PDB file of C-alpha atoms and ligand atoms in Angstrom:
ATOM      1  CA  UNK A   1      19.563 -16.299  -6.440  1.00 95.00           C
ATOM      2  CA  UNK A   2      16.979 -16.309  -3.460  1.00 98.00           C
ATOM      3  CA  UNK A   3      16.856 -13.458  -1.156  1.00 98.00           C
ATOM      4  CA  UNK A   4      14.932 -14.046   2.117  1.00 98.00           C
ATOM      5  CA  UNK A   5      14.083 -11.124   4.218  1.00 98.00           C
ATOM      6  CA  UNK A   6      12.486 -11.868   7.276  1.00 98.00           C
ATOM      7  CA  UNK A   7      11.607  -9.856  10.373  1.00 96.00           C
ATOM      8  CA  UNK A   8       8.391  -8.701  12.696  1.00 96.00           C
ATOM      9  CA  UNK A   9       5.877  -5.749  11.838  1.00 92.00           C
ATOM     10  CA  UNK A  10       7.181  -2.749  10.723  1.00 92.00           C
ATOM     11  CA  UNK A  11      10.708  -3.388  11.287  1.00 95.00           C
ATOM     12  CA  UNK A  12      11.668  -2.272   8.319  1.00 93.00           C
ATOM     13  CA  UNK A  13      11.751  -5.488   5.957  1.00 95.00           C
ATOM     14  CA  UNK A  14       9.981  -3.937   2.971  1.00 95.00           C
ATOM     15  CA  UNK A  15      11.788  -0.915   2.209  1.00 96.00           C
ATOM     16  CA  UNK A  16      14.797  -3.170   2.569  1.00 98.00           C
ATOM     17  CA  UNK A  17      13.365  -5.675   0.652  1.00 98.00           C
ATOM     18  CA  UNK A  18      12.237  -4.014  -2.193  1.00 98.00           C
ATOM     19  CA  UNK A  19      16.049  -2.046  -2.103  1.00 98.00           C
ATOM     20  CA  UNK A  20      17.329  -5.190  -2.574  1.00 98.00           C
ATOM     21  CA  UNK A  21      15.039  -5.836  -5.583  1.00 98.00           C
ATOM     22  CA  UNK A  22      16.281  -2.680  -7.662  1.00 98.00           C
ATOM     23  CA  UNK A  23      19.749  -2.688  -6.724  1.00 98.00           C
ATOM     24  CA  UNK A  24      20.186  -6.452  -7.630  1.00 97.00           C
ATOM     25  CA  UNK A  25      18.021  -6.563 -11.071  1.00 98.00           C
ATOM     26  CA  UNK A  26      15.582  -9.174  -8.948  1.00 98.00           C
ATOM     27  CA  UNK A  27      11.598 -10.051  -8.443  1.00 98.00           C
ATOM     28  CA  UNK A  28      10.218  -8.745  -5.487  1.00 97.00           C
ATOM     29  CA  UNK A  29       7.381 -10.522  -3.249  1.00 96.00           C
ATOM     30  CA  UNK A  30       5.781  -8.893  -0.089  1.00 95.00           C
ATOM     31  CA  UNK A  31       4.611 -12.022   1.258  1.00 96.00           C
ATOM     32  CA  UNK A  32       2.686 -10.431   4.001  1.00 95.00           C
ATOM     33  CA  UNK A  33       0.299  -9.225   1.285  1.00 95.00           C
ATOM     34  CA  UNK A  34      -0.880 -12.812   0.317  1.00 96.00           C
ATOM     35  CA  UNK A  35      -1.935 -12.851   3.901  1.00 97.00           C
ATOM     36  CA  UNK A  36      -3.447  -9.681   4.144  1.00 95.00           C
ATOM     37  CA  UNK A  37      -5.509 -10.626   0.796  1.00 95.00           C
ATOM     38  CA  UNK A  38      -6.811 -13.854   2.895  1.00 96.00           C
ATOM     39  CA  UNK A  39      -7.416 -12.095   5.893  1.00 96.00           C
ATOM     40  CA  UNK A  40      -9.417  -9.123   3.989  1.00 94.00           C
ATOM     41  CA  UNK A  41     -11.530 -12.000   1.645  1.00 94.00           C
ATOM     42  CA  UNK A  42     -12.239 -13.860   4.867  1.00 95.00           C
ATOM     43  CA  UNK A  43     -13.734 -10.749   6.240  1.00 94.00           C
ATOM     44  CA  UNK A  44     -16.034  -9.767   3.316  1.00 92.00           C
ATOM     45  CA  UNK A  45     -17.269 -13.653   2.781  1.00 93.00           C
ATOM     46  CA  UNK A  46     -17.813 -14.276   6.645  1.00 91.00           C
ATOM     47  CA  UNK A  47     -17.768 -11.093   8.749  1.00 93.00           C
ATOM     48  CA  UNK A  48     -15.683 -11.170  11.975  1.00 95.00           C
ATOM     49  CA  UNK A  49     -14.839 -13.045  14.214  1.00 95.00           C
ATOM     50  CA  UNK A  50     -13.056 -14.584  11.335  1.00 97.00           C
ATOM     51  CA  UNK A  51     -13.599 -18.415  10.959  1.00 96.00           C
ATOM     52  CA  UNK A  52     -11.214 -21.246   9.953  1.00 97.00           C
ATOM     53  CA  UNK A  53     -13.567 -22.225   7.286  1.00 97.00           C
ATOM     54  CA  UNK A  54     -13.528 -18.720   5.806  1.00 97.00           C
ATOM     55  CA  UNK A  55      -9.995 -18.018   6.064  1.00 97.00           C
ATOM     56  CA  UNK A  56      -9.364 -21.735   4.254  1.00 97.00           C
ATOM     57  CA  UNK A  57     -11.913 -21.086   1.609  1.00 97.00           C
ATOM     58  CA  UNK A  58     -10.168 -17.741   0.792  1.00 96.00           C
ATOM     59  CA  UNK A  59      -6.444 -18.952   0.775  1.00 96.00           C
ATOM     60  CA  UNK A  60      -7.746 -21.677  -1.341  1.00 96.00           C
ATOM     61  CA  UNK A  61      -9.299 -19.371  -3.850  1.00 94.00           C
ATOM     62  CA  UNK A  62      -6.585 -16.377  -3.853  1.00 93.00           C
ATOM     63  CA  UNK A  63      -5.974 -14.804  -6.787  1.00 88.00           C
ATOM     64  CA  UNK A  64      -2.344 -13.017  -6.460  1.00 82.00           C
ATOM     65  CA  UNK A  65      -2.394 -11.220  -9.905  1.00 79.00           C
ATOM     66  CA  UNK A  66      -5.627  -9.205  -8.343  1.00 70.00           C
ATOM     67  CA  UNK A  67      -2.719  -7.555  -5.885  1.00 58.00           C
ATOM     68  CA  UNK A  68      -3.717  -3.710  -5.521  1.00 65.00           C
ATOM     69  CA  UNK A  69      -6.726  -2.877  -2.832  1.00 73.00           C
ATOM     70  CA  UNK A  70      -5.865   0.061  -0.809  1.00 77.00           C
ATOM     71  CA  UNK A  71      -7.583  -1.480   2.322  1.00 83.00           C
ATOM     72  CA  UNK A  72      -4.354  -4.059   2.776  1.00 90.00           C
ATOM     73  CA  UNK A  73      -1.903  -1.682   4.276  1.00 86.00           C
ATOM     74  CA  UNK A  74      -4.750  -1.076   7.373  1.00 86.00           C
ATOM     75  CA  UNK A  75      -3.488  -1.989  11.154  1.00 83.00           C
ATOM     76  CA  UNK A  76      -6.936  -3.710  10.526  1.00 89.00           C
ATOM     77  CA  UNK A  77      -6.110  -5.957   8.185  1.00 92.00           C
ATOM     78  CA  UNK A  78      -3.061  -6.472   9.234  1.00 89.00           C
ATOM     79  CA  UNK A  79      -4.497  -8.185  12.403  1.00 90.00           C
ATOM     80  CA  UNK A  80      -6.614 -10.533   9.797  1.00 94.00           C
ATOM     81  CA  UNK A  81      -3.633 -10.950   8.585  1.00 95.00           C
ATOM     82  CA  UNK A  82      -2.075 -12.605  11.688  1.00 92.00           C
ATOM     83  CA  UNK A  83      -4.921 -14.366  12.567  1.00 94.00           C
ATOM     84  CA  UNK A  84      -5.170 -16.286   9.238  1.00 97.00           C
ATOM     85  CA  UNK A  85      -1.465 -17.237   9.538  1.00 95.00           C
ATOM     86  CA  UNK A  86      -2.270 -19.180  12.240  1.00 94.00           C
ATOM     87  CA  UNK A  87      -3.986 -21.515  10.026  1.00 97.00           C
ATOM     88  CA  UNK A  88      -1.397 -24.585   8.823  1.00 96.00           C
ATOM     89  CA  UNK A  89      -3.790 -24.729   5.628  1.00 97.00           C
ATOM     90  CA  UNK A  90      -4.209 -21.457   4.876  1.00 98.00           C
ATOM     91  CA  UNK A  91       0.059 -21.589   4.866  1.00 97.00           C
ATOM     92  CA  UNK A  92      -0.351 -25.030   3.007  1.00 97.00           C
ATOM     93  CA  UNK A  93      -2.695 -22.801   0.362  1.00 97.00           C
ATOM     94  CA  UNK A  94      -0.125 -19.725  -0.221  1.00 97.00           C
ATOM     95  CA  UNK A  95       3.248 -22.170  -0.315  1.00 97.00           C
ATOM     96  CA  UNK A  96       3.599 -23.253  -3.871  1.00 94.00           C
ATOM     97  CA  UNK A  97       2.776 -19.518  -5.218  1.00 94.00           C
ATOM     98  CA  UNK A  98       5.550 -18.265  -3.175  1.00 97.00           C
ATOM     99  CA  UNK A  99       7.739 -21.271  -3.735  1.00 98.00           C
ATOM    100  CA  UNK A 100       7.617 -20.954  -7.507  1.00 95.00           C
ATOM    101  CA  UNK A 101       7.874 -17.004  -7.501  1.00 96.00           C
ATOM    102  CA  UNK A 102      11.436 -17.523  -5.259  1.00 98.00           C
ATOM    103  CA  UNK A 103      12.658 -19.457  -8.950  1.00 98.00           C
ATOM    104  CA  UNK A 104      12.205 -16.659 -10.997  1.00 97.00           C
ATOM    105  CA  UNK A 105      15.355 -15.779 -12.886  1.00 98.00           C
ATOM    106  CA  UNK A 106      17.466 -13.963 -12.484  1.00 97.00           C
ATOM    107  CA  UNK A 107      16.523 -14.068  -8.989  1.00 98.00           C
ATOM    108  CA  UNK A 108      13.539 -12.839  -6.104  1.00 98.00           C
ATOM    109  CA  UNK A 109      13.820 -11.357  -3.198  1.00 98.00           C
ATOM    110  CA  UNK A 110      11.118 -12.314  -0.621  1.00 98.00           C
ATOM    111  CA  UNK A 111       9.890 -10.734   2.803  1.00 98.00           C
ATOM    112  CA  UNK A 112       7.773 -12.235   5.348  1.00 97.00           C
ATOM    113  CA  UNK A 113       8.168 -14.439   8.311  1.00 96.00           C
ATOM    114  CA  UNK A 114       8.969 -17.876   7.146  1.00 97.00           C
ATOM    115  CA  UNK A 115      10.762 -17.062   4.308  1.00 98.00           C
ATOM    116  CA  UNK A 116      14.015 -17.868   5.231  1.00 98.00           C
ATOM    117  CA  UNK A 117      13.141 -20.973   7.992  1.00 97.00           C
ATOM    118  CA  UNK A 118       9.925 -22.943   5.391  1.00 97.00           C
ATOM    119  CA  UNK A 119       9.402 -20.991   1.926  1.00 98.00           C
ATOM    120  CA  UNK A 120      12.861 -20.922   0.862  1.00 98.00           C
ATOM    121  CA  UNK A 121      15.149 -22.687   3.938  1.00 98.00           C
ATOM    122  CA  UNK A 122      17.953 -23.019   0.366  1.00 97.00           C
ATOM    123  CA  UNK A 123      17.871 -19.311  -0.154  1.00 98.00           C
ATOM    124  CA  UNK A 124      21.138 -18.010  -0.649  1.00 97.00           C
ATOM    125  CA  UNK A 125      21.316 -14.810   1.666  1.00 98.00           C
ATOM    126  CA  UNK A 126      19.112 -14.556   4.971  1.00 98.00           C
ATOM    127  CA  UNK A 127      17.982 -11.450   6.459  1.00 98.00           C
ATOM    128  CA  UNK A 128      16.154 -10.996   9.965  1.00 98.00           C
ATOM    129  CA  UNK A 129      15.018  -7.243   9.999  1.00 98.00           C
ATOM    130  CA  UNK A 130      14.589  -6.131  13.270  1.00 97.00           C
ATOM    131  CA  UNK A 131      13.687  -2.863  15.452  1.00 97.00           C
ATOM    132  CA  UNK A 132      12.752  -2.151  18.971  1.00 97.00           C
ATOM    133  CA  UNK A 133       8.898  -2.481  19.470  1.00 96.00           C
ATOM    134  CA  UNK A 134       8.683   1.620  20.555  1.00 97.00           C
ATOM    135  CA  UNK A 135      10.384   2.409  17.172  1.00 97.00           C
ATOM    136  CA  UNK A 136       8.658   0.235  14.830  1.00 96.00           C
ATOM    137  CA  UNK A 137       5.334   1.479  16.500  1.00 95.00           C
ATOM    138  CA  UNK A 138       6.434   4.710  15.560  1.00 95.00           C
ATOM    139  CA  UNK A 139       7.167   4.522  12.478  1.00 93.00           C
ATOM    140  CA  UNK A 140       3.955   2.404  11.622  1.00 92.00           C
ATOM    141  CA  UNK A 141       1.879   5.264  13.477  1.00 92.00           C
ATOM    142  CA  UNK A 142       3.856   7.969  10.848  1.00 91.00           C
ATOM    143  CA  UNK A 143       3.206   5.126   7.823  1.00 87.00           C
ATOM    144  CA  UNK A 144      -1.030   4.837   8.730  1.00 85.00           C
ATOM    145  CA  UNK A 145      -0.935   8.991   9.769  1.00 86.00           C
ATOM    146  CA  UNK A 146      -2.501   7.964  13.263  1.00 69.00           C
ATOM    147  CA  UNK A 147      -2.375   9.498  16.083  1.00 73.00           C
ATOM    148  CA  UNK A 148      -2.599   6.974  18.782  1.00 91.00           C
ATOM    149  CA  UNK A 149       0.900   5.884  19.564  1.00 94.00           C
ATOM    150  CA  UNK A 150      -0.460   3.373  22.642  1.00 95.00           C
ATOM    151  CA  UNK A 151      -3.084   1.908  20.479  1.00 93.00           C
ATOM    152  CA  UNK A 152      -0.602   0.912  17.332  1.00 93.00           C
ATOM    153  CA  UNK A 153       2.213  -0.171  19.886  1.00 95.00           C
ATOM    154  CA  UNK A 154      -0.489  -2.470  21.222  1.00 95.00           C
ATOM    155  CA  UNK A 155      -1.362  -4.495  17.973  1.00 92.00           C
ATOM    156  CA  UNK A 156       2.337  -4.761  17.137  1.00 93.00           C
ATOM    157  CA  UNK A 157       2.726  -6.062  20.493  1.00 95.00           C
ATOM    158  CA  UNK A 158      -0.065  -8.800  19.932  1.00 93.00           C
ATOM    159  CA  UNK A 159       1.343  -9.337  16.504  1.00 91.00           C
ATOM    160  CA  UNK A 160       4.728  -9.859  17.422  1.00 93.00           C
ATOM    161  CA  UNK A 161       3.167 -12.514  20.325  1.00 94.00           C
ATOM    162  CA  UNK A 162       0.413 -14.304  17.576  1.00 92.00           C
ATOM    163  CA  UNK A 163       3.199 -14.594  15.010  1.00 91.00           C
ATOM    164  CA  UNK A 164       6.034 -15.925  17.750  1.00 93.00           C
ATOM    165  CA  UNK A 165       4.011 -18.185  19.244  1.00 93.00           C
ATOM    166  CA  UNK A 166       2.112 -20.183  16.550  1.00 92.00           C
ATOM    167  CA  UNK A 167       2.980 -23.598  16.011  1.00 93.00           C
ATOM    168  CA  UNK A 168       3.467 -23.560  12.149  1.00 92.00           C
ATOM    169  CA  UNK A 169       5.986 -21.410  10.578  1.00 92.00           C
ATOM    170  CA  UNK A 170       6.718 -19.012  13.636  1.00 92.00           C
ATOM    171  CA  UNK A 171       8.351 -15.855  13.582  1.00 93.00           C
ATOM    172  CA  UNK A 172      12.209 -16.911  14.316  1.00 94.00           C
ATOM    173  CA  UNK A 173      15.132 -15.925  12.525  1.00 96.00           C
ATOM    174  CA  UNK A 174      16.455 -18.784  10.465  1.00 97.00           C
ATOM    175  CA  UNK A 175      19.715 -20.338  12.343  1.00 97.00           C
ATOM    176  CA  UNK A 176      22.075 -18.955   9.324  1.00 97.00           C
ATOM    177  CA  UNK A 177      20.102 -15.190   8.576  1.00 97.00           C
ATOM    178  CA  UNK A 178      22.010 -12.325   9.291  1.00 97.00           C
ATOM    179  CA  UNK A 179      20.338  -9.925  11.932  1.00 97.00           C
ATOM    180  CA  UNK A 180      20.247  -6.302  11.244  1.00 97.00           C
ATOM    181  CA  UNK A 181      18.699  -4.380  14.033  1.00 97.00           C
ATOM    182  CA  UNK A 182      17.401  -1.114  12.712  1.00 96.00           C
ATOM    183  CA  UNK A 183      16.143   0.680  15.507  1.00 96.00           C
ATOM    184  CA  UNK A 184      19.129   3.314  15.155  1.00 95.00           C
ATOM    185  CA  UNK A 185      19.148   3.036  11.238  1.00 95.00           C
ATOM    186  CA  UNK A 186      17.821   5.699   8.903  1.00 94.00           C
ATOM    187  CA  UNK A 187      16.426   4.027   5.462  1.00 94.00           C
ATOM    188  CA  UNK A 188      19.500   4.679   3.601  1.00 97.00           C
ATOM    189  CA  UNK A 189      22.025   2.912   6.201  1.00 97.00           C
ATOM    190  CA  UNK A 190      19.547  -0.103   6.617  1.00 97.00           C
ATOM    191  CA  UNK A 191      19.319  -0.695   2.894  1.00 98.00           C
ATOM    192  CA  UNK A 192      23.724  -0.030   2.666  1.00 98.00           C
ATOM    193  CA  UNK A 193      23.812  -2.999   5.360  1.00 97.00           C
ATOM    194  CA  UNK A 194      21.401  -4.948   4.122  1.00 98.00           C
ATOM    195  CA  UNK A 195      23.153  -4.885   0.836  1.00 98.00           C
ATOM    196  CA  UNK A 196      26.565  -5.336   2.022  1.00 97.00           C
ATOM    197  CA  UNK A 197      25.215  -8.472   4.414  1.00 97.00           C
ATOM    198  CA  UNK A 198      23.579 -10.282   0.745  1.00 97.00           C
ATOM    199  CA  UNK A 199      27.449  -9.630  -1.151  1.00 96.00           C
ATOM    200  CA  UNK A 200      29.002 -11.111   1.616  1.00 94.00           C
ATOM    201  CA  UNK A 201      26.712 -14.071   0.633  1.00 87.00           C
ATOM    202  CA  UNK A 202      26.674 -14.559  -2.991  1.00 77.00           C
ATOM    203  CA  UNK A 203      28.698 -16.835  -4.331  1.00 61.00           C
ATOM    204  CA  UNK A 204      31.118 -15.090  -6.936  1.00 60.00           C
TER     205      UNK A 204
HETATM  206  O1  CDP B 301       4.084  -4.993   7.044  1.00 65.71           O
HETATM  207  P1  CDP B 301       3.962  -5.782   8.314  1.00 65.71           P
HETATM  208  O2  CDP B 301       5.272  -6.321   8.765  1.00 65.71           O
HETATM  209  O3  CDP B 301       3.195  -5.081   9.374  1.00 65.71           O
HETATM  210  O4  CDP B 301       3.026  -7.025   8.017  1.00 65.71           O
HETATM  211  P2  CDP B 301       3.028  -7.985   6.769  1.00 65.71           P
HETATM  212  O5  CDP B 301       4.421  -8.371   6.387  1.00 65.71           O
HETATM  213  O6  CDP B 301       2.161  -7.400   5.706  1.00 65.71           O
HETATM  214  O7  CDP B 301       2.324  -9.321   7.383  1.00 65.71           O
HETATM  215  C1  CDP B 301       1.028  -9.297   7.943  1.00 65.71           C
HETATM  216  C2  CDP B 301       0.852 -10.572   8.756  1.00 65.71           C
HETATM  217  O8  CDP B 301       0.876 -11.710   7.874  1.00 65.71           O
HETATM  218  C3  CDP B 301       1.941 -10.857   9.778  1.00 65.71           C
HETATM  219  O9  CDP B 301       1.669 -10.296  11.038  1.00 65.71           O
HETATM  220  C4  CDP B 301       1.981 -12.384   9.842  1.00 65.71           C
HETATM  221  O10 CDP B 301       1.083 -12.891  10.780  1.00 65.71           O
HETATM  222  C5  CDP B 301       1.511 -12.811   8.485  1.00 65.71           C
HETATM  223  N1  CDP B 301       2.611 -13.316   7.649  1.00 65.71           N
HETATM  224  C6  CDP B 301       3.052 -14.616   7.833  1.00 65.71           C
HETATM  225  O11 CDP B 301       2.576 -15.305   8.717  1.00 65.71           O
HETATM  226  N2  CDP B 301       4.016 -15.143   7.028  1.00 65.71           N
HETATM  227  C7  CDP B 301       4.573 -14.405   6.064  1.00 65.71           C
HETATM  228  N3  CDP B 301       5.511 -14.958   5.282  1.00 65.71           N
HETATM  229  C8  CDP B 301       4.173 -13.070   5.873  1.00 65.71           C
HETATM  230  C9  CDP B 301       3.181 -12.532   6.694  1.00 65.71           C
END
């Protein structure tokens, strides 16, 4: 079973995602962190601005297994992030990894942007995490312990608009995903609907 968890910055989709992993026995992927990876490589091999060439040379030589660098979860990075995604062959690069990861028995549970509409469009429960933009830049300013509220709602707000607008794999909820907007959700009644939206979906 395929779990596709989808949804804009800091809405909320890993903590559900990764709920979803333990309570249903499955493999988890933060797909955002393949991106992050290319974004940060692109940065130490080329500086910044970041260049296509860069960003394609590190997709193309990602290593997933090397996962853990403490410098991925920055609002930094996170922009590199975004800006790499743009890229149709830096997507092209990180498909088959996260294609192949999705068929891991007894099942995965993904979360990104695309899952749901390009990586897996046959998953078999869809999930568009959402929030308001004031209350996922809140609780991205309590995750990174910073104190500028205006500057972190800023970069979500270009986020959100860089990952919307791009012509490959945009940020849209898939036509048959489930929305769940958390803005009025603790964690514990986001993961109960989250979980009750995927058993309405599996097939018994
Ligand atoms: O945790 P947060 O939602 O802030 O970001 P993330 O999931 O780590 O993703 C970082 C960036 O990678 C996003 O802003 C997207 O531009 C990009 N991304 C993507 O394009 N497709 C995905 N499946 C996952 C992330």
């Amino acid at each position: 079973m395929i779990i596709a968890v989808d949804g804009p910055a800091a809405a909320g989709k890993g903590t559900i995602a990764r709920a979803l992993a333990q309570h249903f026995g499955f493999h988890f992927l933060d797909t955002g962190a393949l991106y992050r990876m290319v974004g940060l490589a692109a940065i130490r091999a080329g500086g910044e601005p970041i260049t296509t060439a860069a960003a394609i040379a590190a997709a193309l030589s990602l290593d997933p297994s090397r996962f853990a660098d403490s410098d991925l979860r920055t609002e930094k990075v996170g922009a590199a992030a975004s800006i790499v995604a743009v890229i149709p062959e830096v997507r092209a690069a990180l498909l088959e990894f996260q294609r192949s990861f999705a068929k891991k028995p007894p099942g995965a549970v993904l979360d990104g942007r695309d899952i749901g509409t390009v990586v897996c469009p046959d998953a078999h429960a869809k999930l568009f995490i959402t929030a308001s933009a004031e209350v996922r830049a809140k609780r991205r300013q309590m995750e990174l312990g910073s104190a500028d509220f205006e500057a972190v709602l800023a970069d979500i707000l270009a986020r959100d608009e860089r990952d919307s607008k791009r012509t490959t794999a945009p940020l849209v909820a898939a036509k048959d995903a489930v929305t769940l907007d958390t803005s009025g959700m603790d964690i514990a009644s986001a993961v109960a609907a989250a979980i009750a939206a995927v058993e309405a979906r599996r097939t018994p």
